[in-house]
Coordinates of C-alpha atoms and ligand atoms in Angstrom, one line a residue:
X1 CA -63.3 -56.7 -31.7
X2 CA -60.0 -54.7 -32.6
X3 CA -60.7 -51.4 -33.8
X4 CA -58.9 -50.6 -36.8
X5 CA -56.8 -47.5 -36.8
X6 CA -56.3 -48.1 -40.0
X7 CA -57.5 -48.4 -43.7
X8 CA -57.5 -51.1 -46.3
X9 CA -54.1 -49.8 -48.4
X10 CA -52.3 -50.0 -45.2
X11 CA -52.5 -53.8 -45.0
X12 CA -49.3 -54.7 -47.4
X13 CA -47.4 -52.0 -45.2
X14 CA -48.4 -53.5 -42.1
X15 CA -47.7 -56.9 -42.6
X16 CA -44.2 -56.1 -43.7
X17 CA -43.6 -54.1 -40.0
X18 CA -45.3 -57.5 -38.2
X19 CA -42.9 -59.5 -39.9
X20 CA -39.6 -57.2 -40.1
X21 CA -40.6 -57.5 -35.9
X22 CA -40.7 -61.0 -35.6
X23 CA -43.3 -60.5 -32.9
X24 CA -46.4 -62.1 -34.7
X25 CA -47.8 -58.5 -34.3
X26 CA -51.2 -58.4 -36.3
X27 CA -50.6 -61.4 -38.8
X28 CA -53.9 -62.7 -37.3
X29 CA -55.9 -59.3 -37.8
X30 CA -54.0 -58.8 -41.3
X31 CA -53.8 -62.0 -43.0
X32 CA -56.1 -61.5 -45.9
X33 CA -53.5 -59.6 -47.0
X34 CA -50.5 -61.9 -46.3
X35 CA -50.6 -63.0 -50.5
X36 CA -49.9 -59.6 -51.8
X37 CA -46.3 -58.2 -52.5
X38 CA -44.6 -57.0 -49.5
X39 CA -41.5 -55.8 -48.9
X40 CA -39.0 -57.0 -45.8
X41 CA -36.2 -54.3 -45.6
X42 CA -38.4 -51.7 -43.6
X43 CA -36.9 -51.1 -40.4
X44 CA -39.9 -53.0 -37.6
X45 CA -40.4 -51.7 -34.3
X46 CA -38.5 -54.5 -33.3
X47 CA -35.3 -53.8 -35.3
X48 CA -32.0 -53.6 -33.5
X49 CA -31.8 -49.7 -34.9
X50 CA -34.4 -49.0 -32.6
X51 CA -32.4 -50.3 -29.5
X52 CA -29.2 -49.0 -30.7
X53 CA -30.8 -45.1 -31.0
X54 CA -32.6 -45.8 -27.8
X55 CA -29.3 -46.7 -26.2
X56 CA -27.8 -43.3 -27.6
X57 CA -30.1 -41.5 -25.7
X58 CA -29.4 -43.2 -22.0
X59 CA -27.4 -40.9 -20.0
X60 CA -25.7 -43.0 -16.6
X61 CA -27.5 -42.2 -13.9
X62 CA -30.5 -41.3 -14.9
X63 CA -33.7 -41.3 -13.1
X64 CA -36.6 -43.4 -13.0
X65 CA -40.4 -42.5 -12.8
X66 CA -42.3 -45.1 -12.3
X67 CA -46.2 -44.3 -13.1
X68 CA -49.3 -46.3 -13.4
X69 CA -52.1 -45.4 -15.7
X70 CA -55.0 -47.6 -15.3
X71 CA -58.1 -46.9 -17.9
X72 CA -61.6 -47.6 -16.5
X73 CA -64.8 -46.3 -16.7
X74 CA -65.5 -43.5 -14.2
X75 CA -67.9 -40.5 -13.7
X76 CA -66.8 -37.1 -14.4
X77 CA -68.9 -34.1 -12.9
X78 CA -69.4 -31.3 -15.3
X79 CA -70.7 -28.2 -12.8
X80 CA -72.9 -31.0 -11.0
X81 CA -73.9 -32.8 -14.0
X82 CA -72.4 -36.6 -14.1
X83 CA -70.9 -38.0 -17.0
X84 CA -69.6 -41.4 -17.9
X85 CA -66.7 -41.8 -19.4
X86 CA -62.8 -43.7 -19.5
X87 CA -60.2 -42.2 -18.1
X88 CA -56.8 -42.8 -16.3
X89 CA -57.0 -43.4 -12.6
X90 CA -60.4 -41.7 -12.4
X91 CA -59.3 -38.4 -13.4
X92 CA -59.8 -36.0 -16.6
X93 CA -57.1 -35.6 -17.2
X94 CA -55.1 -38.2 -16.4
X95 CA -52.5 -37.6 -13.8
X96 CA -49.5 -35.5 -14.3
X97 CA -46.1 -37.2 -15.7
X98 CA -43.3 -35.1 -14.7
X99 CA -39.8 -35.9 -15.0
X100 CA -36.4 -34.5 -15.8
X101 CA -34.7 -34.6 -19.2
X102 CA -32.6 -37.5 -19.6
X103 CA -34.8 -39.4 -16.8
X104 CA -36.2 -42.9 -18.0
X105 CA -40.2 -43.1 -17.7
X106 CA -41.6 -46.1 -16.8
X107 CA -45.8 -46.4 -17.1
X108 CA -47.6 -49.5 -16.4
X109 CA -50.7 -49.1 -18.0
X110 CA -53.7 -51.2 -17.0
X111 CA -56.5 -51.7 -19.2
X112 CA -60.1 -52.2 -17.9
X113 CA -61.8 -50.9 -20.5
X114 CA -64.2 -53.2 -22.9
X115 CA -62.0 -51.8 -25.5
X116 CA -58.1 -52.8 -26.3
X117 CA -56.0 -49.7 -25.8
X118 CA -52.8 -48.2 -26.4
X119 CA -51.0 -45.3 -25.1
X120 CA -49.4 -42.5 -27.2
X121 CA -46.7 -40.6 -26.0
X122 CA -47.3 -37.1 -28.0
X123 CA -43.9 -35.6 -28.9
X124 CA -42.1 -37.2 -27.8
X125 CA -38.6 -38.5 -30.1
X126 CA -39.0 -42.0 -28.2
X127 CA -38.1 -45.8 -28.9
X128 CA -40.1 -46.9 -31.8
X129 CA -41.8 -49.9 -30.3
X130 CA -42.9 -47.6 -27.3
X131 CA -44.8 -45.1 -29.7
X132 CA -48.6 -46.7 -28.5
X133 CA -49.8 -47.2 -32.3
X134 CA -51.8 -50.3 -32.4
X135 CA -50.8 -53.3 -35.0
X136 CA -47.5 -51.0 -36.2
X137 CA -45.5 -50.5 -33.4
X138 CA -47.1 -53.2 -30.9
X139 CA -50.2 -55.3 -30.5
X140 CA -53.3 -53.3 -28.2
X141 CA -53.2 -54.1 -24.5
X142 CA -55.9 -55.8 -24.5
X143 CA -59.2 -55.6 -21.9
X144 CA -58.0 -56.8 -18.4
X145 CA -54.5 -56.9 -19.9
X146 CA -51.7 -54.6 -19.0
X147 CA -48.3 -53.1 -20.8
X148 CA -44.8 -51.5 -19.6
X149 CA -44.1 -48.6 -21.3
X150 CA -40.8 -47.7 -21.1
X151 CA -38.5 -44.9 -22.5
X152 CA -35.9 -42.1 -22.0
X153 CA -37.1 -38.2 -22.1
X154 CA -34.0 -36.7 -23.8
X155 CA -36.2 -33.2 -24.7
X156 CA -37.5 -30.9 -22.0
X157 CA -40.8 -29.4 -23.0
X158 CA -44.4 -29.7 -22.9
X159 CA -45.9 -32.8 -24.1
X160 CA -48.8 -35.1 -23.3
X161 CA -49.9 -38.8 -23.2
X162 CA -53.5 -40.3 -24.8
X163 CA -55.0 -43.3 -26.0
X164 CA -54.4 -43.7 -29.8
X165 CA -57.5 -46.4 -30.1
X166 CA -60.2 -45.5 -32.3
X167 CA -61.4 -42.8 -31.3
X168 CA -60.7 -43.5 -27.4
X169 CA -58.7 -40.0 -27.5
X170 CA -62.5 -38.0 -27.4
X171 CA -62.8 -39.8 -24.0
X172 CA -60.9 -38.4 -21.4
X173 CA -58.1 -40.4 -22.0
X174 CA -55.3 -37.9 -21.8
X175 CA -52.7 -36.4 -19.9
X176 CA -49.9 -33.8 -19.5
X177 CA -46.4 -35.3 -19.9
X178 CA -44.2 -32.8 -18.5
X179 CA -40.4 -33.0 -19.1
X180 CA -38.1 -30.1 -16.7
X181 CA -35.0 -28.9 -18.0
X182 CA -32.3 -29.1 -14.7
X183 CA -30.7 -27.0 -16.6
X184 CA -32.9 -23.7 -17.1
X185 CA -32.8 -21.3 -14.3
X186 CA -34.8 -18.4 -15.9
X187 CA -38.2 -20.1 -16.2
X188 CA -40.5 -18.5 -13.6
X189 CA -41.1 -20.9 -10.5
X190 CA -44.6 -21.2 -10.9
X191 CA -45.7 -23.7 -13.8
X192 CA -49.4 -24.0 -14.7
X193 CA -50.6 -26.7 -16.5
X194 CA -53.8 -26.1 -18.9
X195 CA -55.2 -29.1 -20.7
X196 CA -57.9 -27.8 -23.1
X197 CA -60.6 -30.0 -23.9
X198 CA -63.9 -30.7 -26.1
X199 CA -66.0 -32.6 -24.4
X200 CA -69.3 -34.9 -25.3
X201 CA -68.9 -38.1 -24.0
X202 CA -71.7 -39.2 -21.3
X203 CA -73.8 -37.0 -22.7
X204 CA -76.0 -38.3 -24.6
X205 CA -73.4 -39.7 -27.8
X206 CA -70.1 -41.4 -27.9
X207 CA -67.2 -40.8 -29.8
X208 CA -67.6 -43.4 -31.6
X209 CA -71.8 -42.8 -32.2
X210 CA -70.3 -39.6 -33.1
X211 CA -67.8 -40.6 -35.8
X212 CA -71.1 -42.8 -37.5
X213 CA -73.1 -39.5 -37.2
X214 CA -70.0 -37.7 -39.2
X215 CA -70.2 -40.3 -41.8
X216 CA -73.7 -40.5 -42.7
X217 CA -73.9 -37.1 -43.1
X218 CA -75.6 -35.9 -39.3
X219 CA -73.4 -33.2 -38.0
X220 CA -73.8 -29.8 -37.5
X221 CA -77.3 -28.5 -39.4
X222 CA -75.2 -26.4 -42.1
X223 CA -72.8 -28.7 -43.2
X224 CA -74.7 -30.2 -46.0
X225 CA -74.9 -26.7 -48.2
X226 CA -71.8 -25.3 -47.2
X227 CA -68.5 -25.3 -49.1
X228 CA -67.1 -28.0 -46.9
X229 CA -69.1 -31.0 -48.9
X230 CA -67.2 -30.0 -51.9
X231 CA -65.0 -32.1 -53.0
X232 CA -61.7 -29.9 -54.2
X233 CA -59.0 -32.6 -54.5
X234 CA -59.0 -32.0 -58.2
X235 CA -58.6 -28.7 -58.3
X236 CA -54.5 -28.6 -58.0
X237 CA -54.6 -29.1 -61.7
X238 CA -55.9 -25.7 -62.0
X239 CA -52.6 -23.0 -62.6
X240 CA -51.7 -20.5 -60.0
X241 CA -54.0 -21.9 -57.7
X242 CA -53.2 -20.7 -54.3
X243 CA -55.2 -20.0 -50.9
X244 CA -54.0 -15.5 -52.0
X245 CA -55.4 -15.9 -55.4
X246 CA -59.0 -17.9 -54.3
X247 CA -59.2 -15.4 -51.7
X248 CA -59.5 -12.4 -53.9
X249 CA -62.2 -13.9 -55.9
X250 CA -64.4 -11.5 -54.7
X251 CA -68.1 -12.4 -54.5
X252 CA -67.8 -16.2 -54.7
X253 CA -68.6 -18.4 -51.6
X254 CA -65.1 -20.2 -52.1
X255 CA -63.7 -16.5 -51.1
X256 CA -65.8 -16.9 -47.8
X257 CA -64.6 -20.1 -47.0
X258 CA -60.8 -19.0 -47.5
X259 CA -58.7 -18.2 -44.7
X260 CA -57.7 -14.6 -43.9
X261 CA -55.5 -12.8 -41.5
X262 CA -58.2 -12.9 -38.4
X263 CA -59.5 -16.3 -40.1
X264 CA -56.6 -18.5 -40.5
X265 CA -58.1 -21.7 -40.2
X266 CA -61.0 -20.4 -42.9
X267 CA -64.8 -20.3 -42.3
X268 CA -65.7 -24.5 -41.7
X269 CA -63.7 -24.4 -38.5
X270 CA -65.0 -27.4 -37.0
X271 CA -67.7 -29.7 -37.9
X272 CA -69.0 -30.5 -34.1
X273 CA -70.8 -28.3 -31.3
X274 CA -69.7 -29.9 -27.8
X275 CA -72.1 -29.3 -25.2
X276 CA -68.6 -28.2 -23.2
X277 CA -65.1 -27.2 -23.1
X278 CA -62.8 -28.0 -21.0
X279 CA -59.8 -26.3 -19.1
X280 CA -58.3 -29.2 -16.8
X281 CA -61.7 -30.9 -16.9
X282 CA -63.9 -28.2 -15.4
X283 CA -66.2 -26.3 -17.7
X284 CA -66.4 -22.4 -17.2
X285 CA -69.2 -22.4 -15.4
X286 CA -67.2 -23.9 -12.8
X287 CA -63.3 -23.6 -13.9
X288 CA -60.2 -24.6 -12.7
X289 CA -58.9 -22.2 -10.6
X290 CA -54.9 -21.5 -10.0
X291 CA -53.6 -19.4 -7.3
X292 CA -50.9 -16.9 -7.7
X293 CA -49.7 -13.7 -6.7
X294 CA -50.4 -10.3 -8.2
X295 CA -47.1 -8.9 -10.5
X296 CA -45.8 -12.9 -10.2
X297 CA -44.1 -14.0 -13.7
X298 CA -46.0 -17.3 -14.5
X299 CA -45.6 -20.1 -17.1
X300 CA -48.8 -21.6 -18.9
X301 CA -48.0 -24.6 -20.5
X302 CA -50.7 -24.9 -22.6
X303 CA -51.5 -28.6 -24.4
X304 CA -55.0 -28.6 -26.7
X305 CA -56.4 -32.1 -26.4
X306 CA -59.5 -31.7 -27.8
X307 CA -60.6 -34.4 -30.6
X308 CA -62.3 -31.4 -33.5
X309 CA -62.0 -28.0 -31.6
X310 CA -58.7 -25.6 -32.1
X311 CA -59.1 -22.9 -29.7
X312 CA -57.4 -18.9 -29.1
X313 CA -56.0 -18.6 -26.2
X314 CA -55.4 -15.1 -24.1
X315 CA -55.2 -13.7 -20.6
X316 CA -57.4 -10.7 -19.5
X317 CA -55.1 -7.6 -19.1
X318 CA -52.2 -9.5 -19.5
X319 CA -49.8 -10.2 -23.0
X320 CA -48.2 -13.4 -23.5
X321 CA -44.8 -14.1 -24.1
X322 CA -44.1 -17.5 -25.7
X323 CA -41.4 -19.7 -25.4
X324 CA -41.6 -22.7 -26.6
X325 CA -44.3 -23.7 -28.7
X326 CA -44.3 -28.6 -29.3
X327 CA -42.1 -28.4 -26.1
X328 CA -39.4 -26.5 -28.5
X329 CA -38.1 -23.6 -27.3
X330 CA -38.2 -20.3 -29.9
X331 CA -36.9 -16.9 -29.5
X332 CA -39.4 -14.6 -27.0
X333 CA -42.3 -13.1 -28.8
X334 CA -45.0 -11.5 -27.1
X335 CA -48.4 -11.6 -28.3
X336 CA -52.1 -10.8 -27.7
X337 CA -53.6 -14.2 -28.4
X338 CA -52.6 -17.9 -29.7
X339 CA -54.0 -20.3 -31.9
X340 CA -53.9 -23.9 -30.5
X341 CA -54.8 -26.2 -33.4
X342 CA -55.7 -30.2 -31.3
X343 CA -52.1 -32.0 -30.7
X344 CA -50.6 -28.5 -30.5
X345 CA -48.9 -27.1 -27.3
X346 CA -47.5 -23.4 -26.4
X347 CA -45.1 -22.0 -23.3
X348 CA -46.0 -18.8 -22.5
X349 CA -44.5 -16.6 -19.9
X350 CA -47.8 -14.2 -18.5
X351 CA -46.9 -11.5 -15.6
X352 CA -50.6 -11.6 -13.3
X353 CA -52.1 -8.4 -14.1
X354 CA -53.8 -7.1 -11.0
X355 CA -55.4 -8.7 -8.5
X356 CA -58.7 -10.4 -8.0
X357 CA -60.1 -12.9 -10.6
X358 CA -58.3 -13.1 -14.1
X359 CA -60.0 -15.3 -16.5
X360 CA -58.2 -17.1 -18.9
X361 CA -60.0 -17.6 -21.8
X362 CA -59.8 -20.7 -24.7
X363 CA -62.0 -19.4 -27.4
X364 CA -63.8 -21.8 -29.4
X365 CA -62.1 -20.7 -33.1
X366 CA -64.9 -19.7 -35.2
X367 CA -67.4 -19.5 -33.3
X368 CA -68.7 -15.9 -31.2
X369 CA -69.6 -17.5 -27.7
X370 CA -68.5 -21.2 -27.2
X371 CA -65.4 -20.4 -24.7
X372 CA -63.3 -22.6 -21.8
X373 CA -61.8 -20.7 -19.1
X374 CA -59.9 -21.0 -16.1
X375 CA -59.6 -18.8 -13.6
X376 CA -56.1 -16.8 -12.5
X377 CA -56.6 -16.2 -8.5
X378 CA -55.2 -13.6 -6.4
X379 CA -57.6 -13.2 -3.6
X380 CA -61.1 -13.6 -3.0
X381 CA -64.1 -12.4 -4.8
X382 CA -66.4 -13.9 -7.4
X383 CA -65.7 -15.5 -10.7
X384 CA -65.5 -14.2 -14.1
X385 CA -68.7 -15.3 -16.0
X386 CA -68.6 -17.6 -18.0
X387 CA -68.9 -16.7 -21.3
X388 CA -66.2 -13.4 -20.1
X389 CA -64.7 -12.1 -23.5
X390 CA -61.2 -10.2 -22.8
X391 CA -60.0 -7.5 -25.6
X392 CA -56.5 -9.7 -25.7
X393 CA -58.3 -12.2 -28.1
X394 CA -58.7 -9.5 -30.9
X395 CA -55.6 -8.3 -30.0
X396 CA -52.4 -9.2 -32.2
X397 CA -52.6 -13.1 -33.3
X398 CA -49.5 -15.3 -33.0
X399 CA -48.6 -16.4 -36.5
X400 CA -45.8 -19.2 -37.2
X401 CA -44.3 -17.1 -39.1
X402 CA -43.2 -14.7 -35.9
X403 CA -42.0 -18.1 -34.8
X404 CA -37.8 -18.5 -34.9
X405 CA -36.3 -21.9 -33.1
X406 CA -33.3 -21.0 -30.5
X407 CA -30.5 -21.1 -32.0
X408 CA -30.1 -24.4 -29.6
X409 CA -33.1 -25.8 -31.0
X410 CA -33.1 -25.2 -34.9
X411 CA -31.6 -27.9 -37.6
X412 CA -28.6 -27.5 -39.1
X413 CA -28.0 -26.1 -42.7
X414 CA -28.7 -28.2 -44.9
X415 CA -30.5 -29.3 -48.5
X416 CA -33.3 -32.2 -48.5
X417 CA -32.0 -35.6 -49.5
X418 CA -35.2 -36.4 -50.2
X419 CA -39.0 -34.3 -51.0
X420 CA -42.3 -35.8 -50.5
X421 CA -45.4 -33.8 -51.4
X422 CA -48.4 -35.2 -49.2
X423 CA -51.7 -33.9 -50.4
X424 CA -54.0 -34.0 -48.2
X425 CA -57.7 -35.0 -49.6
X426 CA -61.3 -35.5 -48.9
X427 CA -64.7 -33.4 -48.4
X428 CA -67.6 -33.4 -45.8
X429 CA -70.3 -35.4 -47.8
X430 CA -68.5 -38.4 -48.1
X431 CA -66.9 -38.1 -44.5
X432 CA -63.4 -40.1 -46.2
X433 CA -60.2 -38.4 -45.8
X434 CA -56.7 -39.0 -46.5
X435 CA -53.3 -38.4 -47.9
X436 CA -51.5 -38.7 -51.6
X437 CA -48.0 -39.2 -51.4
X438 CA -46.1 -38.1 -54.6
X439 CA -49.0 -39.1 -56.8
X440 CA -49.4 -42.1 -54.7
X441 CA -52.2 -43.7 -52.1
X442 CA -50.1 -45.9 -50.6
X443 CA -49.8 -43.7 -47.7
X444 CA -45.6 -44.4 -47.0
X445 CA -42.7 -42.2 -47.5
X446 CA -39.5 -44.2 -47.2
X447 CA -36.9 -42.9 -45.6
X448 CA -33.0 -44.1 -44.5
X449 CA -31.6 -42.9 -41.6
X450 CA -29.4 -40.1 -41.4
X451 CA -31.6 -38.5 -44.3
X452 CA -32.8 -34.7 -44.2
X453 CA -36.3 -35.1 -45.5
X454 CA -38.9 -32.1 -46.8
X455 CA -43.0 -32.8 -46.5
X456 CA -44.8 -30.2 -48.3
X457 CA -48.0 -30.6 -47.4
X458 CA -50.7 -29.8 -49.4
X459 CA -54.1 -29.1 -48.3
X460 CA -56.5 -29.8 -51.0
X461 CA -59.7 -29.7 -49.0
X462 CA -61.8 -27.0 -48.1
X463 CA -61.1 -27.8 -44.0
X464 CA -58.1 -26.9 -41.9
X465 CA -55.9 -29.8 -40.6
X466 CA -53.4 -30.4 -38.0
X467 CA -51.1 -32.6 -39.4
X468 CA -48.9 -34.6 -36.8
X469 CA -45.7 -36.6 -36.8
X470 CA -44.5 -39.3 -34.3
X471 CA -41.0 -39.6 -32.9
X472 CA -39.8 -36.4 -34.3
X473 CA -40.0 -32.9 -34.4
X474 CA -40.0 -30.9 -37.5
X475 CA -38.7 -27.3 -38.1
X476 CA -41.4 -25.2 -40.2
X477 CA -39.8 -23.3 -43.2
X478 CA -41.4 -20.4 -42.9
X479 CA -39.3 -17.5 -44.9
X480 CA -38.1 -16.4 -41.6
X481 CA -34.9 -18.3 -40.5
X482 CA -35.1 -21.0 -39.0
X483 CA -38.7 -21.5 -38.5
X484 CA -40.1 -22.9 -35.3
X485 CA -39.1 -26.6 -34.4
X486 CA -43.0 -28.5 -34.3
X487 CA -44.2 -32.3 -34.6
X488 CA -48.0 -30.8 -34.9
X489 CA -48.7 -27.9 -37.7
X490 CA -51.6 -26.6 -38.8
X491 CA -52.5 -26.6 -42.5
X492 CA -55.1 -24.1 -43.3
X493 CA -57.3 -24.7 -45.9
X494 CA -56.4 -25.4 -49.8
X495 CA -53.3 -23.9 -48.5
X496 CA -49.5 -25.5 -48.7
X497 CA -47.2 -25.6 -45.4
X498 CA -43.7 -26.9 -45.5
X499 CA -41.2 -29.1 -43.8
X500 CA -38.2 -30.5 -42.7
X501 CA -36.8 -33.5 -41.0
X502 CA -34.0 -35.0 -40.3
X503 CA -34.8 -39.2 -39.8
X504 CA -32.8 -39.7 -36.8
X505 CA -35.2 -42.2 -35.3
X506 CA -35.4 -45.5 -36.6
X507 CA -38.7 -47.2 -36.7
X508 CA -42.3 -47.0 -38.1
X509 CA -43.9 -43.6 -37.6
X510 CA -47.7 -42.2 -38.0
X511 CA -47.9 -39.0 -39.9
X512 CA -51.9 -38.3 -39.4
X513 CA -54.4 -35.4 -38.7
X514 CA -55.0 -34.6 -35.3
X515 CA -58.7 -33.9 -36.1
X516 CA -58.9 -37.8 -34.3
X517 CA -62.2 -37.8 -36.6
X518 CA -60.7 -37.1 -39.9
X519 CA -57.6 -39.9 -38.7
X520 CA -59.7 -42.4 -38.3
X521 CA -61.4 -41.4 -42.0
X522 CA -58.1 -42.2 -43.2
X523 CA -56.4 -38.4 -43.5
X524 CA -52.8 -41.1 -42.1
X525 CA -49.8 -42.1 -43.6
X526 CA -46.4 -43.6 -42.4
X527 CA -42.7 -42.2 -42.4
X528 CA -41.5 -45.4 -43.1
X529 CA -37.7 -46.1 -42.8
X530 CA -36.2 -48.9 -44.5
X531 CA -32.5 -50.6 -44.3
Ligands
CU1 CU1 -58.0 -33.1 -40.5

């Protein structure tokens, strides 16, 4: 059976795409709702706009990497304990994409899972109908069946790949997608990957046991009394409200739950304990270890693509310099820690402290103890212990706001053609989230192309949530000019974060929560263009 990805008010939408695309793509799976009103002038995945933007971004000559990604079942060892899982050519992660911006990549993926499955190519501003979102921009591969994905890398940066079935992405699923700039000859020459992961499958639950357990109410034992099961989408009705002036209501629980300058993301960080976490697929009890030499300038690219768990990243006896933060580059800032909400990805320039062992530690946000590391390597001598807490992660915390997009990188100048507000609802105890779009649960903003368009987006829940965009990247107005250029941004809770985009990529595109639990509980909707 085809999972759905989506919910019941996005049938009328996605009829009209399968039909704009003249592919057939799910009128089988969606033609209960083939009677209702629909409209025909949104632009489909398979809409000569898409080839004509696509065609834009080929530069003669480019290269070609060709890669194969074949999903299967296969056992992961987690510090000698197997696991079963599905991954890409038996590895977590999958293997490394790298190519050069402006090259053409061209991934065969083979599925031989039980499951259909569709590959997501995170970041990247990429041909519609190669986007990976099953029954909107193509039909699932299906098991034993196999798909050419194939696309042009205009942007150098850090990205990744993953499965956008169901919740497939809690598998292991995923890989780095690495694009090199030809151009940039000041990067250091060392470039360390590090894939941050939560990680339960094979032991005992699967994701999707797991997103059951979430909706009948089994999760973690203090969910049911704590402020997270309230439901709060009401409560922008009442004036002033802001996340400054709940905070200050001193003595409530709500004041708790709020988030504050060493809290950002509130109290109800996540709603799952994973029995591990995951740098490059190797708890810290047994971590992935990267050699390099003492005084050497190295670049972390870091990628967090976990499925619930946003973790705070530092470097014992080291600062961090970031660079680019969604594969953007923004102007140096140096910094103690940084927050790495799931879909998120930082560059960040680290000069090896000393020698001997440096851990690199991926806090667990929220929580004291739960930690991933990896291990910086100079020389011999024994590891950092595992649960290794280094000063840097209560040093200073990177906040967007420090953030400023090169002047390469920001958007031009200019006023919004068009403003959607997208509230962002729902509560633990029912387990159902999801999005209001200008007063309206259709879940689509219309767009044209060419268009400059603002999201505000509104958290009304008591959760944090890290709201993502396909095919483009945003730039995060932030009071400090111009803010960082992003396709993933956190939203803390009952808190407001703003926008802007210019629609300069024709198709169908998912705007959901990265929280792959809360996505699939319907916290989705659609930038939608239209002719
Ligand atoms: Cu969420």
């Amino acid at each position: 059976m085809i999972k759905r990805w989506f919910t019941p008010r996005w049938l009328v939408a996605l009829i009209a795409v399968a039909l704009v695309a003249g592919a057939g793509v799910g009128i089988g799976l969606w033609a209960n709702a083939a009677s209702k009103p629909r409209s025909t002038a949104l632009v489909g995945p398979g809409d000569r706009a898409v080839a004509t933007a696509e065609a834009a971004r080929q530069k003669e000559g480019a290269g070609v990497r060709n890669v194969t990604l074949t999903a299967a079942p296969t056992t992961l060892r987690l510090d000698g304990r197997k696991v079963t899982t599905w991954a890409f050519n038996n590895t977590v992660p999958g293997p490394e994409i790298r190519a050069n911006a402006g090259d053409v990549i061209r991934a065969r993926v083979v599925n031989r899972l039980s499951e259909p499955l569709t590959v997501h190519w995170h970041g990247i501003a990429l041909r519609n109908d190669m986007d990976g979102v099953p029954d909107v921009t193509q039909k699932a591969i299906k098991p034993g069946g196999a798909f050419v994905y194939r696309f042009t890398v205009s942007d150098p940066g850090t990205f990744f790949y993953h499965s956008h079935v169901g919740t497939q992405l809690d598998r292991g699923l995923y890989g780095p997608l690495i694009v090199n700039d030809p151009k940039d000859t000041t990067a250091p020459r060392r470039d360390i990957t590090v894939m941050l992961d939560d990680w339960i499958d094979g032991t005992g639950r699967t994701p999707d046991k797991v997103l059951d357990d979430l909706r009948s109410g089994a999760t973690k034992s203090d969910d049911s009394s704590d402020m997270g099961s309230m439901d709060m989408s009401d409560m922008g009705s009442m004036p002033g409200m802001s996340s400054s002036s709940m905070g200050t209501s001193d003595g409530s629980e709500m004041s708790g739950m709020m988030p504050t300058k060493n809290n950002p993301l509130g109290s109800d960080v996540t709603d799952l304990a994973y029995p591990y976490y995951l740098v490059n697929g190797r708890p810290a009890t047994d971590p992935a270890t990267f050699k390099v030499t003492p005084g050497e300038r190295i670049r972390l690219r870091i990628i967090n693509a976990a499925s619930e768990t946003p973790f705070r990243v530092a470097v014992g006896g080291s600062r961090l310099t970031v660079t680019a933060t969604d594969g953007f580059p923004v102007r140096p800032v140096t910094t103690d820690t940084v927050l790495v909400g799931m879909g998120e990805r930082y560059d960040a320039v680290v000069t090896v402290p000393r020698t001997g062992a440096v851990p690199l530690v991926a806090k667990v946000e929220g929580e004291s103890t739960q930690s991933a590391m990896a291990v910086l390597r100079t020389g011999t001598g024994a590891n950092p212990m595992p649960d290794t807490k280094v000063k840097e992660l209560n040093g200073r915390l990177l906040t967007y706001a420090d953030l400023r997009a090169t002047q390469a990188a920001a958007l031009p100048t200019r006023q919004p053609d068009r403003t959607y507000t997208v509230d962002l609802t729902g509560n633990m105890s029912t387990y159902k989230w999801g999005t209001t779009t200008n007063g309206k649960k259709d879940g689509t903003l219309t767009v044209r192309q060419g268009q400059r368009i603002r999201l505000v987006l509104d958290n009304r829940t008591m959760m944090w949530h890290p709201i993502h965009l396909h095919g483009h990247t945003f730039q995060v107005v932030t009071g400090s000019t111009p803010g960082p250029r992003k396709d993933t941004v956190i939203v803390p809770p009952m808190s407001r974060v703003t926008v802007d985009v210019d629609a300069n990529n024709p198709g169908q595109w998912a705007l959901h929560c990265h929280n792959i639990y809360h996505a699939e509980a319907g916290m989705l909707a659609m930038l939608s263009y239209v002719k």
